[in-house]
PDB file of C-alpha atoms in Angstrom:
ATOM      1  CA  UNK A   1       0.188   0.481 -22.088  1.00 91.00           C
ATOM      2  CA  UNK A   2       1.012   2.033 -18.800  1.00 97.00           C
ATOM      3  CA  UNK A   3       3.561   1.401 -16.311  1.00 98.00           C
ATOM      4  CA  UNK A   4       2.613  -0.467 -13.074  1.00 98.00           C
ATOM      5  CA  UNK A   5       5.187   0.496 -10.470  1.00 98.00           C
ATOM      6  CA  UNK A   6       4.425  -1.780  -7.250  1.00 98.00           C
ATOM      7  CA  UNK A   7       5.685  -0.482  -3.851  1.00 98.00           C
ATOM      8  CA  UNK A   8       5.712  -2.475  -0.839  1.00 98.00           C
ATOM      9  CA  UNK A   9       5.011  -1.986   3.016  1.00 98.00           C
ATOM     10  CA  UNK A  10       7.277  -2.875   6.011  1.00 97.00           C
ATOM     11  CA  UNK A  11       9.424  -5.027   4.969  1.00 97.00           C
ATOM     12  CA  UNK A  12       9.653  -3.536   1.472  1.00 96.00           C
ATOM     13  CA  UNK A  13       9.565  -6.717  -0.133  1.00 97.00           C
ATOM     14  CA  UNK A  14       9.356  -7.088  -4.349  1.00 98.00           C
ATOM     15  CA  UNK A  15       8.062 -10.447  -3.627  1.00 98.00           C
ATOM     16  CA  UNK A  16       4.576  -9.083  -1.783  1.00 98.00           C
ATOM     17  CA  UNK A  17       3.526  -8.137  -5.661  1.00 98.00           C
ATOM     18  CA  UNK A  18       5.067 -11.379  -7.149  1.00 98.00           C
ATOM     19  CA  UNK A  19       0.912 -12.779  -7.412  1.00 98.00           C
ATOM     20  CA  UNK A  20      -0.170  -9.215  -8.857  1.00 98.00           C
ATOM     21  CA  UNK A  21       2.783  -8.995 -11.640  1.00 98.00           C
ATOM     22  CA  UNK A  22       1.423 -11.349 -13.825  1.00 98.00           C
ATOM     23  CA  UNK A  23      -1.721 -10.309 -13.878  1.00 98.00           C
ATOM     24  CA  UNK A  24      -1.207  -7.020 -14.705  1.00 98.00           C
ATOM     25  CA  UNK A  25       1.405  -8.414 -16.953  1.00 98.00           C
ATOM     26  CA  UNK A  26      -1.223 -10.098 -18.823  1.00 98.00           C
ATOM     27  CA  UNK A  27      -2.978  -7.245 -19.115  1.00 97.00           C
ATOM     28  CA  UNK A  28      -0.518  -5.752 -21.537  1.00 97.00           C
ATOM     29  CA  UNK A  29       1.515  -3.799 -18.832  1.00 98.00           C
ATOM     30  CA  UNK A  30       4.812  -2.889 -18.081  1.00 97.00           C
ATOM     31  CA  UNK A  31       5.000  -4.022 -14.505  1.00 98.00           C
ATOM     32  CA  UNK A  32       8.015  -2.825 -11.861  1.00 98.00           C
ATOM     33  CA  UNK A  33       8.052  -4.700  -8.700  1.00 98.00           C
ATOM     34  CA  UNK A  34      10.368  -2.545  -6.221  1.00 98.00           C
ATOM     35  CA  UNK A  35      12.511  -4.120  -3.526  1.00 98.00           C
ATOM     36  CA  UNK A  36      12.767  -1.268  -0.510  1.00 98.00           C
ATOM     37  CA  UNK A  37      16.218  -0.866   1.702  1.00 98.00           C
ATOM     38  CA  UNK A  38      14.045  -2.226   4.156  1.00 97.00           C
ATOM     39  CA  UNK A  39      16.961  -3.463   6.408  1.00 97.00           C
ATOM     40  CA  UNK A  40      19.847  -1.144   5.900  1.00 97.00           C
ATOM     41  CA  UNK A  41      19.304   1.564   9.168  1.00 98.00           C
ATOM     42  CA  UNK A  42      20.934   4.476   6.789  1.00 98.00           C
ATOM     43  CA  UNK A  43      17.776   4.161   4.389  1.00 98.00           C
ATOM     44  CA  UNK A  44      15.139   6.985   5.466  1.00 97.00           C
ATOM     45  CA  UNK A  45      12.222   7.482   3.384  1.00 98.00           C
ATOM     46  CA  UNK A  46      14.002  10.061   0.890  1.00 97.00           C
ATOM     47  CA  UNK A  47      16.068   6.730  -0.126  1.00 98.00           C
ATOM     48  CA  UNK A  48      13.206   4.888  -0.082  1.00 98.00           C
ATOM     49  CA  UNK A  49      11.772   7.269  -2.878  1.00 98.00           C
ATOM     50  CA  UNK A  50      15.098   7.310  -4.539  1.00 98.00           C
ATOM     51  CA  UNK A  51      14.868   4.015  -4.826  1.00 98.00           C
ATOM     52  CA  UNK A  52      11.631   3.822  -6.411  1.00 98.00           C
ATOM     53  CA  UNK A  53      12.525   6.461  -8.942  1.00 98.00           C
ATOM     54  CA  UNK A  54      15.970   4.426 -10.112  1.00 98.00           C
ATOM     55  CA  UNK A  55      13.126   1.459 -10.901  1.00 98.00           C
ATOM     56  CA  UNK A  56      11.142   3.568 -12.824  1.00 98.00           C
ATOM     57  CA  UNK A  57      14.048   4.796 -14.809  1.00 96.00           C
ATOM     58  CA  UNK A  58      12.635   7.208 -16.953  1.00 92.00           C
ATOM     59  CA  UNK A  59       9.959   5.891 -18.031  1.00 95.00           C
ATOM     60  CA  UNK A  60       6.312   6.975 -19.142  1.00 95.00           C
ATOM     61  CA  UNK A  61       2.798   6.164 -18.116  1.00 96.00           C
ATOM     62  CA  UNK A  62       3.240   6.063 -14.318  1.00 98.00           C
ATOM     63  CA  UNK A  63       0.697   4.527 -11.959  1.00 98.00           C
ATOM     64  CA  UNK A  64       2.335   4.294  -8.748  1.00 98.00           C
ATOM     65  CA  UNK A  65       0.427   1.557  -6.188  1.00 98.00           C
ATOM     66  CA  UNK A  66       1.183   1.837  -3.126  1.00 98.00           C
ATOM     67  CA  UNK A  67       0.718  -1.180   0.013  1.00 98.00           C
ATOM     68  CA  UNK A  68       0.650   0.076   3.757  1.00 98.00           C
ATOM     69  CA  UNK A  69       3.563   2.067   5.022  1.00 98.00           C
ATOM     70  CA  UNK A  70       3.693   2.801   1.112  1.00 98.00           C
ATOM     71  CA  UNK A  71       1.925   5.341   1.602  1.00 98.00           C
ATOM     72  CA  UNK A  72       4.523   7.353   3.207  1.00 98.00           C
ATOM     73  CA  UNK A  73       6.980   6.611   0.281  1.00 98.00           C
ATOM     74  CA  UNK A  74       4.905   7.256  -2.970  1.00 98.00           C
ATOM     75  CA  UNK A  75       3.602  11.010  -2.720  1.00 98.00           C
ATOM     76  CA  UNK A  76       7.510  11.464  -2.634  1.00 98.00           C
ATOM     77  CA  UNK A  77       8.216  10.025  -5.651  1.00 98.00           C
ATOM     78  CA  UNK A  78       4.986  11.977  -7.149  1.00 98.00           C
ATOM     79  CA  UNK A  79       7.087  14.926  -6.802  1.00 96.00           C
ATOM     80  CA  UNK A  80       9.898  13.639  -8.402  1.00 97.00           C
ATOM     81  CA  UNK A  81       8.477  11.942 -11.663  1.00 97.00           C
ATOM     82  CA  UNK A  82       5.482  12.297 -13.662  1.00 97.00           C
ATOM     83  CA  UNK A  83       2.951   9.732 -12.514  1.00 98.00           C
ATOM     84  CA  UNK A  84      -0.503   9.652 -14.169  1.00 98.00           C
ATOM     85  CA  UNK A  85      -2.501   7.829 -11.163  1.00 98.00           C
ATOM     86  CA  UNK A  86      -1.232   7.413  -7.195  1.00 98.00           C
ATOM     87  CA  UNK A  87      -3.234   4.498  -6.293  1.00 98.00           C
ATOM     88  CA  UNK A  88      -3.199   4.110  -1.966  1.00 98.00           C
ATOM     89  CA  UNK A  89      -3.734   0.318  -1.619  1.00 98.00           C
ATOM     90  CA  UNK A  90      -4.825  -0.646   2.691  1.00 98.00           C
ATOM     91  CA  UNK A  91      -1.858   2.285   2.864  1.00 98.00           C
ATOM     92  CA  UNK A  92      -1.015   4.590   5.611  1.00 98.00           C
ATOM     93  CA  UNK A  93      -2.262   8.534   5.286  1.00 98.00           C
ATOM     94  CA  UNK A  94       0.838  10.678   6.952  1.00 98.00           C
ATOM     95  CA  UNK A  95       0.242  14.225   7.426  1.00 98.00           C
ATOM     96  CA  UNK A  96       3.399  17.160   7.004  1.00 98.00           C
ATOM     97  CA  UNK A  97       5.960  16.790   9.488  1.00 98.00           C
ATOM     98  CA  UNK A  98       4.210  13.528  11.509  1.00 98.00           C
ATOM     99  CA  UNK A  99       6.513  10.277  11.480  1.00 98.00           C
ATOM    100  CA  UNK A 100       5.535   6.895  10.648  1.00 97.00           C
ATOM    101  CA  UNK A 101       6.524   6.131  14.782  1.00 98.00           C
ATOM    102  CA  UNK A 102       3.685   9.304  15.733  1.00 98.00           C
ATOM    103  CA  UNK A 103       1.084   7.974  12.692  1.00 98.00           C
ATOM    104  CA  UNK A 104       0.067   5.206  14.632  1.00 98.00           C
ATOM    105  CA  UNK A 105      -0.868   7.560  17.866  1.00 98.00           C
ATOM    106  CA  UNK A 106      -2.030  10.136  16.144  1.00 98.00           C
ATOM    107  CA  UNK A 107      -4.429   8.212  14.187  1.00 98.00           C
ATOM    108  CA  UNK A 108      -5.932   5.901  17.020  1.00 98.00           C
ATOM    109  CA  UNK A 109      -4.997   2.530  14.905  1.00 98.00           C
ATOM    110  CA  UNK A 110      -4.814   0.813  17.711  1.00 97.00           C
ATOM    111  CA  UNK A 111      -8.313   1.366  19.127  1.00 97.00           C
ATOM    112  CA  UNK A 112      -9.668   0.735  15.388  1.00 97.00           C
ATOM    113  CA  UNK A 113      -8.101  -2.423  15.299  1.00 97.00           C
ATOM    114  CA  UNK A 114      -8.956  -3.959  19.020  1.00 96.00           C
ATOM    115  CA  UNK A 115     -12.683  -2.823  18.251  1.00 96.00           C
ATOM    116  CA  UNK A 116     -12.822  -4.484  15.394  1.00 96.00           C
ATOM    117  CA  UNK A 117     -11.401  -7.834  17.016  1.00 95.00           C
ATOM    118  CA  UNK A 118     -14.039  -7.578  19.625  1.00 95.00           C
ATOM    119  CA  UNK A 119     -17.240  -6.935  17.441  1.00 95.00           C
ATOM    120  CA  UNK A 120     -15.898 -10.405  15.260  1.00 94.00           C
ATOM    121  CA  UNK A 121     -14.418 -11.914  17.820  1.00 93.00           C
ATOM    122  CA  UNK A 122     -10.747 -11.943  16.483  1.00 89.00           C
ATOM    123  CA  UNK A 123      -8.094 -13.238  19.165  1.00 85.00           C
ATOM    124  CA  UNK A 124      -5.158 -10.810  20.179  1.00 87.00           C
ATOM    125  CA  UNK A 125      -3.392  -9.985  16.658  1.00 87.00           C
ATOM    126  CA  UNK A 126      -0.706 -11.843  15.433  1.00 89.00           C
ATOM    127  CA  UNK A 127       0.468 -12.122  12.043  1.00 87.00           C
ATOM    128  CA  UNK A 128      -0.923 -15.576  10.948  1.00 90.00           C
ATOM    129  CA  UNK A 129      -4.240 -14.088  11.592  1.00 91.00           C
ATOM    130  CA  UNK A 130      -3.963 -10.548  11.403  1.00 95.00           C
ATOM    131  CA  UNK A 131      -2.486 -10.656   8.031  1.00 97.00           C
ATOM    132  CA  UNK A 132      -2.321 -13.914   6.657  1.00 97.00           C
ATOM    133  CA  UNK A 133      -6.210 -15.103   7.386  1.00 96.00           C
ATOM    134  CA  UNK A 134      -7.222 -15.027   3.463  1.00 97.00           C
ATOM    135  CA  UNK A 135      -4.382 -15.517   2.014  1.00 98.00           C
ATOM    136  CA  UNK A 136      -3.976 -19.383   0.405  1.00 97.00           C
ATOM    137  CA  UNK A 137      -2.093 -21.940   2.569  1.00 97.00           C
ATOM    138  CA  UNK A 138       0.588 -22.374   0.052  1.00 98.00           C
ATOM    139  CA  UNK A 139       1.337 -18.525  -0.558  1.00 98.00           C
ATOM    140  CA  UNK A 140       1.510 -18.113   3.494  1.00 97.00           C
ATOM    141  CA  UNK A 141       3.893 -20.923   3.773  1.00 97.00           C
ATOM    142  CA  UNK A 142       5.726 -19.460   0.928  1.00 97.00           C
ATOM    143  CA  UNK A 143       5.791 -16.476   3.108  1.00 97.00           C
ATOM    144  CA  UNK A 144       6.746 -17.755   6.677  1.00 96.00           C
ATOM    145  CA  UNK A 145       9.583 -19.934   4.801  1.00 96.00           C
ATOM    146  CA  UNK A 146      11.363 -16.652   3.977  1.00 94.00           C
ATOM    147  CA  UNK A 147      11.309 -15.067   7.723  1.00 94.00           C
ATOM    148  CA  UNK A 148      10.166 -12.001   8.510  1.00 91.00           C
ATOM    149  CA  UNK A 149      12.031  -9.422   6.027  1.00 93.00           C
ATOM    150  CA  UNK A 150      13.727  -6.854   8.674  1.00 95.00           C
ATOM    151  CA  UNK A 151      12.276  -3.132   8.516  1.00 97.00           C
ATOM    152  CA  UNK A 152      14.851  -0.905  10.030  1.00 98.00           C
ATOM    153  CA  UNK A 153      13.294   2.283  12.182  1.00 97.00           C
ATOM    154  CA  UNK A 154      15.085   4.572  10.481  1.00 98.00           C
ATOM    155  CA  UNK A 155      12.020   5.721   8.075  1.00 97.00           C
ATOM    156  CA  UNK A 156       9.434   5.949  11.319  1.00 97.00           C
ATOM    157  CA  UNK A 157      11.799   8.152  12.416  1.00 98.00           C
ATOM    158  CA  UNK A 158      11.729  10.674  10.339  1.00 96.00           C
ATOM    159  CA  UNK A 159       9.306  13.425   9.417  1.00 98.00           C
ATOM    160  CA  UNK A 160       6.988  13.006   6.810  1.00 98.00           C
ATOM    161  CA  UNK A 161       9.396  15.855   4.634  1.00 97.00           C
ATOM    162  CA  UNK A 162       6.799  17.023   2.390  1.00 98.00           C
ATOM    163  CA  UNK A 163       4.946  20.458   3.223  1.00 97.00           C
ATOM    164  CA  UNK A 164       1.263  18.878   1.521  1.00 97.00           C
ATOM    165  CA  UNK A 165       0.122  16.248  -0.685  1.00 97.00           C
ATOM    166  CA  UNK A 166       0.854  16.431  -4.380  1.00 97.00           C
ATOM    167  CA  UNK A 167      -1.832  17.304  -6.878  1.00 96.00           C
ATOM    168  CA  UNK A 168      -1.370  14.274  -8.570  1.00 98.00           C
ATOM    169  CA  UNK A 169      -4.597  12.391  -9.022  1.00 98.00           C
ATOM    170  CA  UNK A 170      -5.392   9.472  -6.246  1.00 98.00           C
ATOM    171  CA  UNK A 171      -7.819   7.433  -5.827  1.00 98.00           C
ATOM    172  CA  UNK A 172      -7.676   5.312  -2.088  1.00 98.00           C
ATOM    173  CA  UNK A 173      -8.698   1.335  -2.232  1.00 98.00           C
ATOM    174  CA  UNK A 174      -8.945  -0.399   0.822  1.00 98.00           C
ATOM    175  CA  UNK A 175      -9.904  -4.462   1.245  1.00 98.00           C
ATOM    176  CA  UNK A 176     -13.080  -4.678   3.850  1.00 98.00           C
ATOM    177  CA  UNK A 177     -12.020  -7.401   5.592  1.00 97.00           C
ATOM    178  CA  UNK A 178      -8.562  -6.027   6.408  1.00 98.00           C
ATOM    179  CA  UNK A 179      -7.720  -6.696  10.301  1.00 97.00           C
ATOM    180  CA  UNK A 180      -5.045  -4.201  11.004  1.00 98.00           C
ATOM    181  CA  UNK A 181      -6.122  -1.097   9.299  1.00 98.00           C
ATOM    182  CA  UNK A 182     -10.013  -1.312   9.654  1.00 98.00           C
ATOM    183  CA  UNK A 183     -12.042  -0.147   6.969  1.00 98.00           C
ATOM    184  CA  UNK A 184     -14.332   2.072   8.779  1.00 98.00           C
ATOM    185  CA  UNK A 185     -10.904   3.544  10.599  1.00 98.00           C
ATOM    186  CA  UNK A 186      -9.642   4.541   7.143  1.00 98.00           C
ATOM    187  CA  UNK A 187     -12.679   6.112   5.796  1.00 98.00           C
ATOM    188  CA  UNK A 188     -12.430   8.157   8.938  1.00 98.00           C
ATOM    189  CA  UNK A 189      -8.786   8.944   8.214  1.00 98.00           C
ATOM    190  CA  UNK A 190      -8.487   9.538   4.684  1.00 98.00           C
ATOM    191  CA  UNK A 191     -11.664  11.069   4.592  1.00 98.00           C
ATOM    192  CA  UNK A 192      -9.883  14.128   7.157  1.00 98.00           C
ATOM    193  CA  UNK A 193      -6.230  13.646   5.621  1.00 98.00           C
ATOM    194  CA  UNK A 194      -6.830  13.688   1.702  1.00 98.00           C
ATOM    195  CA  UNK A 195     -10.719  14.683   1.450  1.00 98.00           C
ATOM    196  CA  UNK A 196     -11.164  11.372  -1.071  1.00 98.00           C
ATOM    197  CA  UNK A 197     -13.591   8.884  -0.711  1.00 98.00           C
ATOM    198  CA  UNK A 198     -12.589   5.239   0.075  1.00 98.00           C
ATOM    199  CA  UNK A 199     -13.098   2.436  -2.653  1.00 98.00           C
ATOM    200  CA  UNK A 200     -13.195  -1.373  -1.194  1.00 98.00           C
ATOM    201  CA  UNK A 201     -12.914  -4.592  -2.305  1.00 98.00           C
ATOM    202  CA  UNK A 202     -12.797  -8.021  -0.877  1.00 98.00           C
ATOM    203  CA  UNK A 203      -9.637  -8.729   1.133  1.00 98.00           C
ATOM    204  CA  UNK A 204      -7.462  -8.645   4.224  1.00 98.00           C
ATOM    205  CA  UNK A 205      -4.481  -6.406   4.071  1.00 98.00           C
ATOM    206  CA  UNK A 206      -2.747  -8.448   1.626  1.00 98.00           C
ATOM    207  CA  UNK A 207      -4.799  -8.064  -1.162  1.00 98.00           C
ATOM    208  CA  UNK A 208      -2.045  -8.371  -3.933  1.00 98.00           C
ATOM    209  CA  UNK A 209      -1.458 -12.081  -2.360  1.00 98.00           C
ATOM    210  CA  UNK A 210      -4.997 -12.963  -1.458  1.00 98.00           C
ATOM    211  CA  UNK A 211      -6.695 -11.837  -4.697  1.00 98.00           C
ATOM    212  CA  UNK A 212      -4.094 -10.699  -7.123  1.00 98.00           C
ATOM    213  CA  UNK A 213      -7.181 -11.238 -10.329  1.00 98.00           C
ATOM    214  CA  UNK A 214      -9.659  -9.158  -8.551  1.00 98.00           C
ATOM    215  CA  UNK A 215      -7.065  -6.516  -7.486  1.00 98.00           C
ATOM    216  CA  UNK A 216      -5.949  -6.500 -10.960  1.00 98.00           C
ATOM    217  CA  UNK A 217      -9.108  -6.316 -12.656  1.00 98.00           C
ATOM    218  CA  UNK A 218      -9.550  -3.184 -10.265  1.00 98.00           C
ATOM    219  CA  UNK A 219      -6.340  -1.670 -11.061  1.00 98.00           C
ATOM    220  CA  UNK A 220      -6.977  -1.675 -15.104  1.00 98.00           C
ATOM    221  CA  UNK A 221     -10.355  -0.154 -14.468  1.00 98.00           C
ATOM    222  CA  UNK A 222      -8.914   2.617 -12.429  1.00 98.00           C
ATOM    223  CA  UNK A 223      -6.450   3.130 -15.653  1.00 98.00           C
ATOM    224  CA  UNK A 224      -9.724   3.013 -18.092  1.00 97.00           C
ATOM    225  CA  UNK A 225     -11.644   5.610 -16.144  1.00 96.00           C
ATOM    226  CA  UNK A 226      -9.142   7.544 -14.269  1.00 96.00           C
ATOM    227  CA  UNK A 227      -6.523   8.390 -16.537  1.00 95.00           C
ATOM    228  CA  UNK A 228      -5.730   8.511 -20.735  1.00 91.00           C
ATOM    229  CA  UNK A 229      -2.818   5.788 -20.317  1.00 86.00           C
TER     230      UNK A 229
END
């Protein structure tokens, strides 16, 4: 049995996973959800990791998934406890020292993303679209009901605090259809930030809500042939 621990993205909501959970659940898993200090402006990314590693609380079998801006929180926690797999899920690459506010620059997101709306003919982004466009009716109405979950700027403020990446095995899964962080822009960037290839699968950037089976099914074989959990 191994340990799921589920980080969010902006927002840092619990609830993103709340599709994936049972799955994995089902699976035979012990499954942590983790809600982020999303909205409280004295949270920076160290209490963002802290936060994760009060969830885990001690214990064993680690694999830490991390969604979007996750990606900035989990290689943190990797240095902290022992986790077996880091799995990057559509998740943002930060070198040493850049902030999440610099990432976007620095990588050329934006370009990726407008390039990609004009070879499929994608309007100007918005969130219904951008993020929502294969998700199921219900589970984006679900999601609009709640309001957008604030994301203070504390945590783009701030350096990435970590001098390299930890040696802790990752593997990098990104869904092909995903608006905002293109897939052919993050094969680009993870290819020159971690040296890892880039596993897809079907789905915008909200895979665990869009296809919470498949990303399962993905996750387990990842556990099967990546680690001894």
């Amino acid at each position: 049995m191994a340990t799921f621990t589920l980080i969010p993205g902006a927002g840092g909501r619990a609830w993103y996973w709340h599709r994936l959970v049972p799955e994995l659940r089902a699976r035979g898993h012990d499954t942590i959800a983790v809600d982020l200090p999303a909205g409280d402006d004295s949270a920076g990314l160290r209490a963002y990791a802290d936060t994760v590693v009060e969830a885990i609380a001690g214990r064993t079998n680690v694999i830490l998934v991390a969604q979007s801006m996750g990606g900035f929180t989990a290689p943190l926690v990797c240095e902290r406890v022992p986790v077996g797999l880091m799995v990057l899920l559509n998740a943002m690459v930060p070198i040493p020292g850049e902030t999440g506010g610099d990432w976007w620059g620095n990588t050329g997101q934006a370009q990726a993303m407008a390039d990609l709306a004009a070879r499929e003919g994608h309007g100007p982004f918005d969130a219904g679209e951008g993020f929502f466009h294969d998700v199921p009716p219900e589970v984006t109405a679900e999601a609009f009901a709640q309001g957008e979950p604030p994301q203070s700027s504390t945590p783009f403020a701030e350096p990435w605090p970590l001098h390299t990446w930890p040696d802790t095995p990752t593997v990098f899964l990104q869904g092909r259809d995903d608006r905002f962080f293109p897939l052919d822009f993050q094969r680009r960037i993870v290819r020159e930030r971690l040296g890892i290839p880039v596993d897809e699968m079907p789905g915008g950037h909200l895979v665990a809500l869009s296809r919470p089976k498949e990303l399962a099914e993905r996750l387990e074989k990842y556990r099967v042939e990546r680690t001894s959990l």
